[in-house]
CSV table of C-alpha atoms and ligand atoms in Angstrom, one decimal:
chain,number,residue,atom,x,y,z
A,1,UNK,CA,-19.0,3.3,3.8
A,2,UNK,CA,-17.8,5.6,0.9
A,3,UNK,CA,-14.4,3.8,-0.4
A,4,UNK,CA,-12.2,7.0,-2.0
A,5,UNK,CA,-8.6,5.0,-1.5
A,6,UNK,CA,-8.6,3.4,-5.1
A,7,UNK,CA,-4.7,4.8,-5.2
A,8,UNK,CA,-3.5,2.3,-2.6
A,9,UNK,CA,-5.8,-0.4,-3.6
A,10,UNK,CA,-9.3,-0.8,-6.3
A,11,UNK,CA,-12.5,-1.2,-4.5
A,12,UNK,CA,-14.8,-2.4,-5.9
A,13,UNK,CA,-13.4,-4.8,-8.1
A,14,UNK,CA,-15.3,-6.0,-11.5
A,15,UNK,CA,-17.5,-8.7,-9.7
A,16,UNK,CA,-16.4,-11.1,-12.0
A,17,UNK,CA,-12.8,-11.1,-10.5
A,18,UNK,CA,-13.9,-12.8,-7.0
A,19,UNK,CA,-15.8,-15.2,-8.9
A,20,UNK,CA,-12.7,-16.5,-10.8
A,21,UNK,CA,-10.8,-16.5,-7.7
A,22,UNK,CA,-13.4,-18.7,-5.7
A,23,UNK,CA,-13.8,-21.1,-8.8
A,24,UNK,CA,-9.7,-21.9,-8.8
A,25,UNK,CA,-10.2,-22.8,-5.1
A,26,UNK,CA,-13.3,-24.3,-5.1
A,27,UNK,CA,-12.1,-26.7,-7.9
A,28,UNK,CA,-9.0,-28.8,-8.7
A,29,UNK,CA,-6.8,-26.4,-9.7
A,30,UNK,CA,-2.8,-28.2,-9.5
A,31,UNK,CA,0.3,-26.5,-9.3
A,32,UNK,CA,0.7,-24.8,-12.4
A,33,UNK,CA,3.6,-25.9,-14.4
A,34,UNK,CA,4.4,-28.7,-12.0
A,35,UNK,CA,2.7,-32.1,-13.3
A,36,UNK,CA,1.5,-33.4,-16.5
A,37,UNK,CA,-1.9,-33.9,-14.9
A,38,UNK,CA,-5.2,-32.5,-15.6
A,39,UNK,CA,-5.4,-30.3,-12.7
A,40,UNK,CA,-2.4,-28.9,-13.3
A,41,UNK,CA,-2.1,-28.6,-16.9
A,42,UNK,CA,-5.8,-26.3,-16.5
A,43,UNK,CA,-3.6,-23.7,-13.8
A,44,UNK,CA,-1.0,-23.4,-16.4
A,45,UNK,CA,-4.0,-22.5,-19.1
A,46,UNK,CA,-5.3,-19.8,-16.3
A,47,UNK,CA,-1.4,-18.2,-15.9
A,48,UNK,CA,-0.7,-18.7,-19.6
A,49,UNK,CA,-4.3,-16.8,-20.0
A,50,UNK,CA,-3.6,-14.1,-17.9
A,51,UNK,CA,0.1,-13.5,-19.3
A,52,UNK,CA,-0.7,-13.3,-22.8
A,53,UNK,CA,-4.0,-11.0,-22.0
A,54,UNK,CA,-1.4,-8.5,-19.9
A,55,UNK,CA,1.1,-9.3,-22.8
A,56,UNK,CA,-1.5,-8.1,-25.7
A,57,UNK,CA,-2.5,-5.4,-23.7
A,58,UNK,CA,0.9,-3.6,-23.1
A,59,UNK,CA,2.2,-4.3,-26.7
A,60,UNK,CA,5.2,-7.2,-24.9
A,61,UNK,CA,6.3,-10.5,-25.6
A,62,UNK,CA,4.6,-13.0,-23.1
A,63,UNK,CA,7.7,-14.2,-22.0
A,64,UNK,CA,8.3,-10.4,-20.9
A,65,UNK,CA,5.8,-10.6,-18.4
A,66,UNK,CA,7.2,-11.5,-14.8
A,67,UNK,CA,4.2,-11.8,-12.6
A,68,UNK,CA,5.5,-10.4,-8.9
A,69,UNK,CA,3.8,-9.9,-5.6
A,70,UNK,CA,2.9,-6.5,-5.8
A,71,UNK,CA,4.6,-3.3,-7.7
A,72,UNK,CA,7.0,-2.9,-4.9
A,73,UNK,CA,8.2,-6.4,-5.5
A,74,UNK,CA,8.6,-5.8,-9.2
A,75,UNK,CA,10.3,-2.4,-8.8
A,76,UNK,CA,12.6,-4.6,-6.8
A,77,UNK,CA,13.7,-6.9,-9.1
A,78,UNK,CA,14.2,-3.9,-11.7
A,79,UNK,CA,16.5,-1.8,-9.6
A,80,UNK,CA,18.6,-4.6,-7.4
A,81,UNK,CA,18.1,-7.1,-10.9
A,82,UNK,CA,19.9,-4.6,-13.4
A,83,UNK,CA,22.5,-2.2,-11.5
A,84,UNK,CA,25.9,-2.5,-10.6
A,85,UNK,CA,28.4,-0.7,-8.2
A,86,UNK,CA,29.4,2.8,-9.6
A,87,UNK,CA,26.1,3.7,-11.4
A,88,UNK,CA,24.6,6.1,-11.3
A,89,UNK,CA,21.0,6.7,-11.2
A,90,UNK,CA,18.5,9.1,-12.7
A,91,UNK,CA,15.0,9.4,-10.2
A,92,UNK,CA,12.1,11.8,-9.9
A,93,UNK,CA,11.0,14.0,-6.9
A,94,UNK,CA,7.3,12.3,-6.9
A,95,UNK,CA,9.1,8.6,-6.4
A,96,UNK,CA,7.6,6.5,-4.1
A,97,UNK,CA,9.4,4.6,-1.3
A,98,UNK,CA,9.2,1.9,-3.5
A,99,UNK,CA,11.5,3.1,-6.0
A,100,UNK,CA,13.5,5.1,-3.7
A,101,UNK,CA,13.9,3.0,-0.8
A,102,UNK,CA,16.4,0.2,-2.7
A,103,UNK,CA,18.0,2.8,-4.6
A,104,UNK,CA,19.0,4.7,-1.2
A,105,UNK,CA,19.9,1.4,0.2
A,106,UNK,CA,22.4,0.7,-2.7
A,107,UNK,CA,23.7,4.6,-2.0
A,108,UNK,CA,24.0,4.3,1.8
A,109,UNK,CA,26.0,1.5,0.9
A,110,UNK,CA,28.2,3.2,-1.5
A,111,UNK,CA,27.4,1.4,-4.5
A,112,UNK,CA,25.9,3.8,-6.4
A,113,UNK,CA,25.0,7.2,-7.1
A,114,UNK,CA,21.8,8.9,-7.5
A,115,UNK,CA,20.6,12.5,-9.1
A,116,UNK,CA,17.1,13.7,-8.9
A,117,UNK,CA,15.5,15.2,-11.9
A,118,UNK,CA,14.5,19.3,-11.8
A,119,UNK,CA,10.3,19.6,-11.9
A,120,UNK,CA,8.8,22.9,-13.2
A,121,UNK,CA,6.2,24.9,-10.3
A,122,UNK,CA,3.5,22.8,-12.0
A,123,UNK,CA,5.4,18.9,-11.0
A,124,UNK,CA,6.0,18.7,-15.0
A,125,UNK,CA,9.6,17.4,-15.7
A,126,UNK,CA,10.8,18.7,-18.7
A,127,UNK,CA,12.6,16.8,-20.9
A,128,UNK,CA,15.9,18.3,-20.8
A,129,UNK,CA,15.9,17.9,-17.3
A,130,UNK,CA,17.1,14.6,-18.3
A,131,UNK,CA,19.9,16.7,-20.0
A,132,UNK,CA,21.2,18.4,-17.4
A,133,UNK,CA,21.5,15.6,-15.2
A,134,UNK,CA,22.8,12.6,-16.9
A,135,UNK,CA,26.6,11.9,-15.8
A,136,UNK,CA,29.0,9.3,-17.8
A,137,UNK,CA,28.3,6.5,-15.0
A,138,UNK,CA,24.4,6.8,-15.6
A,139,UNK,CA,22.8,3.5,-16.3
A,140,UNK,CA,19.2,4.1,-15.6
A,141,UNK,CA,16.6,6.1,-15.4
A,142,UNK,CA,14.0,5.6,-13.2
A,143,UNK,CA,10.4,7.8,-13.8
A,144,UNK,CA,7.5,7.7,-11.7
A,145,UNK,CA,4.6,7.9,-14.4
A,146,UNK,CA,1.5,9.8,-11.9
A,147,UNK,CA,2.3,10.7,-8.2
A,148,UNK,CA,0.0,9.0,-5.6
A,149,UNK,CA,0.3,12.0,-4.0
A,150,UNK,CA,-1.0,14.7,-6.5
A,151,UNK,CA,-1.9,12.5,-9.4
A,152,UNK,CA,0.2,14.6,-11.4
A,153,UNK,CA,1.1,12.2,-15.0
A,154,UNK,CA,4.2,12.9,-16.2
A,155,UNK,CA,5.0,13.0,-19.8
A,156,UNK,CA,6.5,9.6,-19.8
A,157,UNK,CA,7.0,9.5,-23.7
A,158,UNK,CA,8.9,12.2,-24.0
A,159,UNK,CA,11.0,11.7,-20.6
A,160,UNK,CA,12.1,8.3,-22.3
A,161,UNK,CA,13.1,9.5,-25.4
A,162,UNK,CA,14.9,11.8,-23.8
A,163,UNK,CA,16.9,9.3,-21.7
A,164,UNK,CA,16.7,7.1,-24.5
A,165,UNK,CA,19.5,9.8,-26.6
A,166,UNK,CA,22.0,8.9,-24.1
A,167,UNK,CA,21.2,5.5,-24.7
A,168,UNK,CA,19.7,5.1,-21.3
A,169,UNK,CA,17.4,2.2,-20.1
A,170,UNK,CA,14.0,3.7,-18.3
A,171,UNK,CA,12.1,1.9,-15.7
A,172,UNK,CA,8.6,3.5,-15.5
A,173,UNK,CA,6.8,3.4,-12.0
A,174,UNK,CA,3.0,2.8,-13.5
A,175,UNK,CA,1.9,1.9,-9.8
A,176,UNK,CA,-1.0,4.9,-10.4
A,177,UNK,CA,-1.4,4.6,-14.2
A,178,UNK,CA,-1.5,0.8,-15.4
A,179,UNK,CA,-4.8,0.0,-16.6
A,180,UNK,CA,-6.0,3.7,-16.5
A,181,UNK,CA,-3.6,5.2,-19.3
A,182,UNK,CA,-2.4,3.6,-22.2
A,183,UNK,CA,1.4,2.1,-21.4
A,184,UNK,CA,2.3,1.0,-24.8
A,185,UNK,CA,3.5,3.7,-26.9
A,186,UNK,CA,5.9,5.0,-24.3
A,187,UNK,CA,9.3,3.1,-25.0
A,188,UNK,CA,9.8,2.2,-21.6
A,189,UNK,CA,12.6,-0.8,-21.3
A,190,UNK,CA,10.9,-1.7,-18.0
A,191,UNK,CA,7.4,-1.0,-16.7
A,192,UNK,CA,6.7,-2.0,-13.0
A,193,UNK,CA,2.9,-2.1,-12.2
A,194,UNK,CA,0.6,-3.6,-9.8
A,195,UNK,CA,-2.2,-5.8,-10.2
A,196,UNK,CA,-4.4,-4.7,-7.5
A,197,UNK,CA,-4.9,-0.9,-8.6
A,198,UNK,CA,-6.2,0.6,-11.8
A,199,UNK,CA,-5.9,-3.1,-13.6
A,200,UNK,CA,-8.5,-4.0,-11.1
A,201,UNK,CA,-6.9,-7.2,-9.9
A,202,UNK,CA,-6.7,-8.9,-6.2
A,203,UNK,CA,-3.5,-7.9,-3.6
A,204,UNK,CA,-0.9,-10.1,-4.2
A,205,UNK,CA,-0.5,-9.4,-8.1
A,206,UNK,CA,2.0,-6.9,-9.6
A,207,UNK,CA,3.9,-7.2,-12.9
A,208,UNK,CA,7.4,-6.6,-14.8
A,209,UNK,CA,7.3,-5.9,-18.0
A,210,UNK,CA,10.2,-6.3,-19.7
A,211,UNK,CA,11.6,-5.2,-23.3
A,212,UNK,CA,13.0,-6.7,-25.9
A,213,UNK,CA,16.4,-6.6,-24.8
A,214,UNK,CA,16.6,-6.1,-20.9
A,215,UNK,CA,18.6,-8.8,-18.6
A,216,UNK,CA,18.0,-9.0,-15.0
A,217,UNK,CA,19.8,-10.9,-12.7
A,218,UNK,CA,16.9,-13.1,-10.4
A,219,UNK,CA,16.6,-12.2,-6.7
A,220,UNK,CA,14.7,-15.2,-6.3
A,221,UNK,CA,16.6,-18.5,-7.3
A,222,UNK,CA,14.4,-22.3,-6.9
A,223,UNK,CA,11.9,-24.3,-8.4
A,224,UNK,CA,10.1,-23.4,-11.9
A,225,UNK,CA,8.7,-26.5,-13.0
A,226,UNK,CA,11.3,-26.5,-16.3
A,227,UNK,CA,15.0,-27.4,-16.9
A,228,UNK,CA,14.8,-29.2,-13.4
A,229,UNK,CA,17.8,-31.9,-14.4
A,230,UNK,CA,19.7,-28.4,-13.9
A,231,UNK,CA,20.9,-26.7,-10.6
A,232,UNK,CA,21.3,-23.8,-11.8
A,233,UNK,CA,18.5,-21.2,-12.2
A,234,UNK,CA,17.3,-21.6,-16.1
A,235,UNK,CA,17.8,-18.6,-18.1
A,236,UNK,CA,14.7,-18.6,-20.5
A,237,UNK,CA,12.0,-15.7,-19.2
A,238,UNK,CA,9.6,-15.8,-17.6
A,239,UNK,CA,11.2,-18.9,-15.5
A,240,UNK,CA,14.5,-17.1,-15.2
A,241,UNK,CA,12.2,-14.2,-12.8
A,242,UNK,CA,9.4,-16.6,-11.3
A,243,UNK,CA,10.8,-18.7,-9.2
A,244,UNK,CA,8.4,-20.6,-6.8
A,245,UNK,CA,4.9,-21.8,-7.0
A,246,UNK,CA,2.6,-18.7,-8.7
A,247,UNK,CA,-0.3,-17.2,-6.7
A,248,UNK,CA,-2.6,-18.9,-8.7
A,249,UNK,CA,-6.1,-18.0,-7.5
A,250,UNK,CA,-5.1,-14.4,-7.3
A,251,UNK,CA,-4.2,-14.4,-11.1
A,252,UNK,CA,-7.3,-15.5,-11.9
A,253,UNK,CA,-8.6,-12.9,-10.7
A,254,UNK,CA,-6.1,-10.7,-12.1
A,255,UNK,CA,-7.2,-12.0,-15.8
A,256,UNK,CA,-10.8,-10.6,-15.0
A,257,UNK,CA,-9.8,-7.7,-13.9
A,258,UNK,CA,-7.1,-6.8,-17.1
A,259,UNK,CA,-10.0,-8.1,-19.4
A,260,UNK,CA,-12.0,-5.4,-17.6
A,261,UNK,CA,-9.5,-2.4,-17.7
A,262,UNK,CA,-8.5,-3.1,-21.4
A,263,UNK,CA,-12.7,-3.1,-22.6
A,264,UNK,CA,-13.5,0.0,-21.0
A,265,UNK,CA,-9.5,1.7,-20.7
A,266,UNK,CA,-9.9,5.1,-22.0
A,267,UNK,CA,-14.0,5.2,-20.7
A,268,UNK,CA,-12.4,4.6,-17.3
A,269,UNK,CA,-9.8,7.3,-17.6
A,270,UNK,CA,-12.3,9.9,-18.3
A,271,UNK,CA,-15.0,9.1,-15.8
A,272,UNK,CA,-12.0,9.2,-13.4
A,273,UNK,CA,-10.7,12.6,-14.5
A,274,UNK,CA,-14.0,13.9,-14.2
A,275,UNK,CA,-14.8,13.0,-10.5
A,276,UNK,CA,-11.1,14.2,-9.7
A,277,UNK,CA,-12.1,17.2,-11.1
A,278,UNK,CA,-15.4,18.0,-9.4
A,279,UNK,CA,-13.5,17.3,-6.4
A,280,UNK,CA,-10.6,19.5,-6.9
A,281,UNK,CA,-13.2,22.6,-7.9
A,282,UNK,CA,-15.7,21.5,-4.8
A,283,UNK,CA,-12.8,21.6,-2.0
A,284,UNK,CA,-10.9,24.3,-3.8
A,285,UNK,CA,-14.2,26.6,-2.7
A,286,UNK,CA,-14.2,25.7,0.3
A,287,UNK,CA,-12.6,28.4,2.8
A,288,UNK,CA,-9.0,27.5,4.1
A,289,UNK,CA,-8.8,24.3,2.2
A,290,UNK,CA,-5.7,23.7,0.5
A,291,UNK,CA,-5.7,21.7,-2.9
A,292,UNK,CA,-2.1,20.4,-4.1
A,293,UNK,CA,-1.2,19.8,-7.5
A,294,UNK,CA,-1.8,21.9,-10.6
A,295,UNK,CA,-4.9,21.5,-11.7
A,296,UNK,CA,-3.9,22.7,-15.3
A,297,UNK,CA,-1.4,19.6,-15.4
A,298,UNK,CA,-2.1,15.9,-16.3
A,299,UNK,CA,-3.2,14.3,-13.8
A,300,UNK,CA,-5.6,10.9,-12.6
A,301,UNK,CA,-7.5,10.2,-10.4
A,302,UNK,CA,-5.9,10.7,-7.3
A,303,UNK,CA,-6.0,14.3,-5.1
A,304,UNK,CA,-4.3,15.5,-1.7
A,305,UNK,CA,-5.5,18.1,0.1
A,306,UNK,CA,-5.2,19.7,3.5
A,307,UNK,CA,-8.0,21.3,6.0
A,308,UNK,CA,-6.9,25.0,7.7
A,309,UNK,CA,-5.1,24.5,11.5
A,310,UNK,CA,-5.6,20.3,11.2
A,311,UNK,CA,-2.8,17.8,11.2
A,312,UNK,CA,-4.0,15.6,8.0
A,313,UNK,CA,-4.0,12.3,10.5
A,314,UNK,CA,-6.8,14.2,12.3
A,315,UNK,CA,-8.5,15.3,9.4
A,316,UNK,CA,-8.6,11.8,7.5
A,317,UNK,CA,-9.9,10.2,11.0
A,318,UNK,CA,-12.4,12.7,11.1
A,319,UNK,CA,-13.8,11.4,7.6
A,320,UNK,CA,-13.6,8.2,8.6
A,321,UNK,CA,-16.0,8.7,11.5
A,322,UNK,CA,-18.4,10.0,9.2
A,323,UNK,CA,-18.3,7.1,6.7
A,324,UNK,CA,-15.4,7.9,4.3
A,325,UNK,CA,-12.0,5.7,3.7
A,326,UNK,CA,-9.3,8.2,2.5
A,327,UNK,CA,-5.9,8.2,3.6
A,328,UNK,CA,-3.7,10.7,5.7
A,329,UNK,CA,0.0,11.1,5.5
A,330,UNK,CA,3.3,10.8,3.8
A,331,UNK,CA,1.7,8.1,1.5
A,332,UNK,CA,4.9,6.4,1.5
A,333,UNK,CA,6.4,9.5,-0.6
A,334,UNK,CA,8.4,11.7,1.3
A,335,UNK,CA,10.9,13.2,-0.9
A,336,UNK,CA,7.1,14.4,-3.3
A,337,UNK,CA,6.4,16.3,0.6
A,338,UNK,CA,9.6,18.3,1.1
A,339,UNK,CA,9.2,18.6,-2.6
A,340,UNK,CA,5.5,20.3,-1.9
A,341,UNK,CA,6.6,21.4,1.5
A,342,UNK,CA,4.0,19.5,3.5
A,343,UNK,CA,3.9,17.3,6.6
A,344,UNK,CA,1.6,15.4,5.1
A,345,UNK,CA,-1.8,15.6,3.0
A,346,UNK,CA,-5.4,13.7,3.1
A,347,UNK,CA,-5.7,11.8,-0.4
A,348,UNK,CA,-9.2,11.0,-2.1
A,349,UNK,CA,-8.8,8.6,-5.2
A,350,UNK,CA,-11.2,7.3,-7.2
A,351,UNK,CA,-12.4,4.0,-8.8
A,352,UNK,CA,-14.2,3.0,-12.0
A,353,UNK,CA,-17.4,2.7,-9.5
A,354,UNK,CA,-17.2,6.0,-7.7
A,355,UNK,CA,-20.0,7.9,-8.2
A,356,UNK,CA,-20.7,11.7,-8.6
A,357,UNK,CA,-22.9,11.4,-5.3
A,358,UNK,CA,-19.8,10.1,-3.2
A,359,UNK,CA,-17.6,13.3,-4.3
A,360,UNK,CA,-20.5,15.4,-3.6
A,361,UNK,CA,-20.9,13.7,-0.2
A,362,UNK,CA,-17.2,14.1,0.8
A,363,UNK,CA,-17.2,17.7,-0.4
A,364,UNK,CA,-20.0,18.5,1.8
A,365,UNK,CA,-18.4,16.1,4.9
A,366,UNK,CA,-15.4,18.5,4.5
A,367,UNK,CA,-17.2,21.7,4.8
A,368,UNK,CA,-19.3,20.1,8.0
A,369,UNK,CA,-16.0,19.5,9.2
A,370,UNK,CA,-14.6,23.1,8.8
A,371,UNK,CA,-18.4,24.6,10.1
A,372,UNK,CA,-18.0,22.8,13.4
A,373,UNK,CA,-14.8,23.8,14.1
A,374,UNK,CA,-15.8,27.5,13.5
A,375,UNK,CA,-18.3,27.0,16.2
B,1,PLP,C1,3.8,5.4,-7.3
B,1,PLP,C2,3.7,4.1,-6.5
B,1,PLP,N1,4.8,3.2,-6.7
B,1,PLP,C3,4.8,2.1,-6.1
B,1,PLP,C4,3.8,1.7,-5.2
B,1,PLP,C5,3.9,0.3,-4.6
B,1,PLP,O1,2.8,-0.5,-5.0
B,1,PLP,P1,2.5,-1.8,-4.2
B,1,PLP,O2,1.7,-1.4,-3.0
B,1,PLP,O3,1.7,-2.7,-5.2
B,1,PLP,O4,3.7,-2.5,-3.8
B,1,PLP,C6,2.7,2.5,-5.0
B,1,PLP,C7,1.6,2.2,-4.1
B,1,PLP,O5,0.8,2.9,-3.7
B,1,PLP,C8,2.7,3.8,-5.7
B,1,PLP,O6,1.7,4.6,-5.5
């Protein structure tokens, strides 16, 4: 099996990730943060571990890292934590259903209001789109920092300081860049990310990061093991965001896998460009194949492409009878189709173990695949 679907989840993951995960539950590991016992007080070390690695990593406070289920979860408690009725809302083209989906909910419900930022023909949004498009209600800004769909990367520095001369929060959507690209230099007031992508984690990890100054309101009120006299929900971070017993074993793992992504961070980008690249040019000669995104932009890891007369379902089935995992349709982005003016694509995305061979291979699969229909 040839794995190529590193955008929705990392495959393989640095071996040392399932080995922490196994020790935590093949040991006594206690709730973390909820005893003064032995077992318990070694959890807390692992969570404390793995916050102040992510915390050192994206240039944060640890208390400024929420651990959340997943990105979606953490996008979540962004959007529905921080905006009020009659905002309005700055979002991108290439968003994802997980940014867009609760900020159309709080439109359809009349709460607020939403604009969607002007991309040049190449996906690039130029600063002063941001310009153009901020209203006196606007209260946030929400960019998507690479499109799963394209892999195009956005210029997220210069979007934020760009929103950031209206004096306007930014919550970066780094679903497709965290532990590939380097987050902290970008000025981003909020950074929602999972752990189970580029930072090479389980599923079931995600983070918030959260600046200096941001307030949320919790979406998730109980039990944090502090200030338990009180019932009302504490309002010291991280407790404030994480209530509930933490998925321990999985952040284990999750502390492997950050250690991992920080080591070899700008080796990984590079090796990851490159196989993208080889791709792109590969299926790009190929006759009838259609290639989307500029290949002159930015971009990761992650490609869509479409095969002459085949529905992208078809195609991607197709692959996976001949031994590759890639993914066909919307790719939970619709407004980045209408924005390319496709039904649907198949995506390829690569890992930190991909291998030149495997690109070759799926290159070749896909030219099999237009031969025989030819015939
Ligand atoms: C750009 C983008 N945002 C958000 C998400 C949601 O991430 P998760 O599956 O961790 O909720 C994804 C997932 O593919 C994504 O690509």
């Amino acid at each position: 099996m040839i794995y190529l679907d590193n955008a929705a989840t990392s495959w393989p993951k640095p071996p040392q990730v399932a080995r922490a995960m196994a020790g935590v539950l093949n040991q006594p590991f206690g709730n973390p943060g909820r005893g003064g016992h032995s077992a318990s007080l070694r959890s807390g070390r692992t969570v404390d571990a793995c916050r102040e690695t992510l915390a050192e990593y994206l240039g944060a406070a640890p208390e400024r890292i929420i651990f959340t289920l997943n990105c979606t979860d953490a996008l979540n408690m962004a959007i529905r934590g921080s905006l009020r009725r009659g905002d309005h809302v700055l979002v991108t083209h290439d968003a994802h259903n997980a940014v867009m989906r609760p900020l159309a909910g709080l439109e359809q419900r009349g709460e607020i209001t939403l604009s969607v930022l002007r991309a040049g023909p190449d996906g690039i949004i130029p600063p002063e789109a941001i310009d153009e498009a901020v209203q006196p209600a606007t209260s946030l800004c929400v960019l998507t920092h690479a499109s799963n769909v394209t892999g195009t990367l956005q210029d997220a520095r210069a979007l934020t300081a760009a929103a950031h001369r209206f004096g306007l929060p930014v919550l970066l959507d780094a679903a497709q860049t965290a532990g590939i690209e380097d987050l902290r230099g970008i000025g981003a007031d909020m950074i929602a990310m999972p752990g189970h992508k580029g930072l090479l984690g389980p599923m079931g990890t995600g983070v918030l990061c959260l600046g200096e100054h941001v307030e949320l309101r919790p979406l998730r009120e109980g039990g944090t093991g502090s200030a338990s006299e009180s019932v009302h929900q504490p309002e010291m971070l991280p407790d404030r965001l994480e209530s509930g017993t933490l998925q321990l074993p999985v952040l284990a793992g999750l502390l492997q896998g950050v250690r991992f992504a920080r080591a070899n961070g700008s080796a990984i980008r590079e090796y990851e460009n490159y196989l993208i690249n080889l791709l792109r040019k590969r299926l790009a000669a190929l006759p009838g194949v259609t290639v989307y995104g500029s290949a002159d932009a930015p971009h990761v890891g992650v490609l869509s492409f479409n095969l002459p007369g085949m529905e992208c379902a078809e195609a991607a089935d197709r692959l996976d009878a001949l031994g590759f995992c890639l993914r066909g349709g919307l790719h939970c982005a619709p407004c980045m189709h209408r924005w390319l003016g496709t039904q649907g694509t198949v995506r390829a995305s690569v890992g930190p173990y991909s291998t030149e061979a495997e690109i070759n291979a799926l290159a070749d699969a896909v030219a099999k695949i237009l031969k025989e229909r030819e015939s």
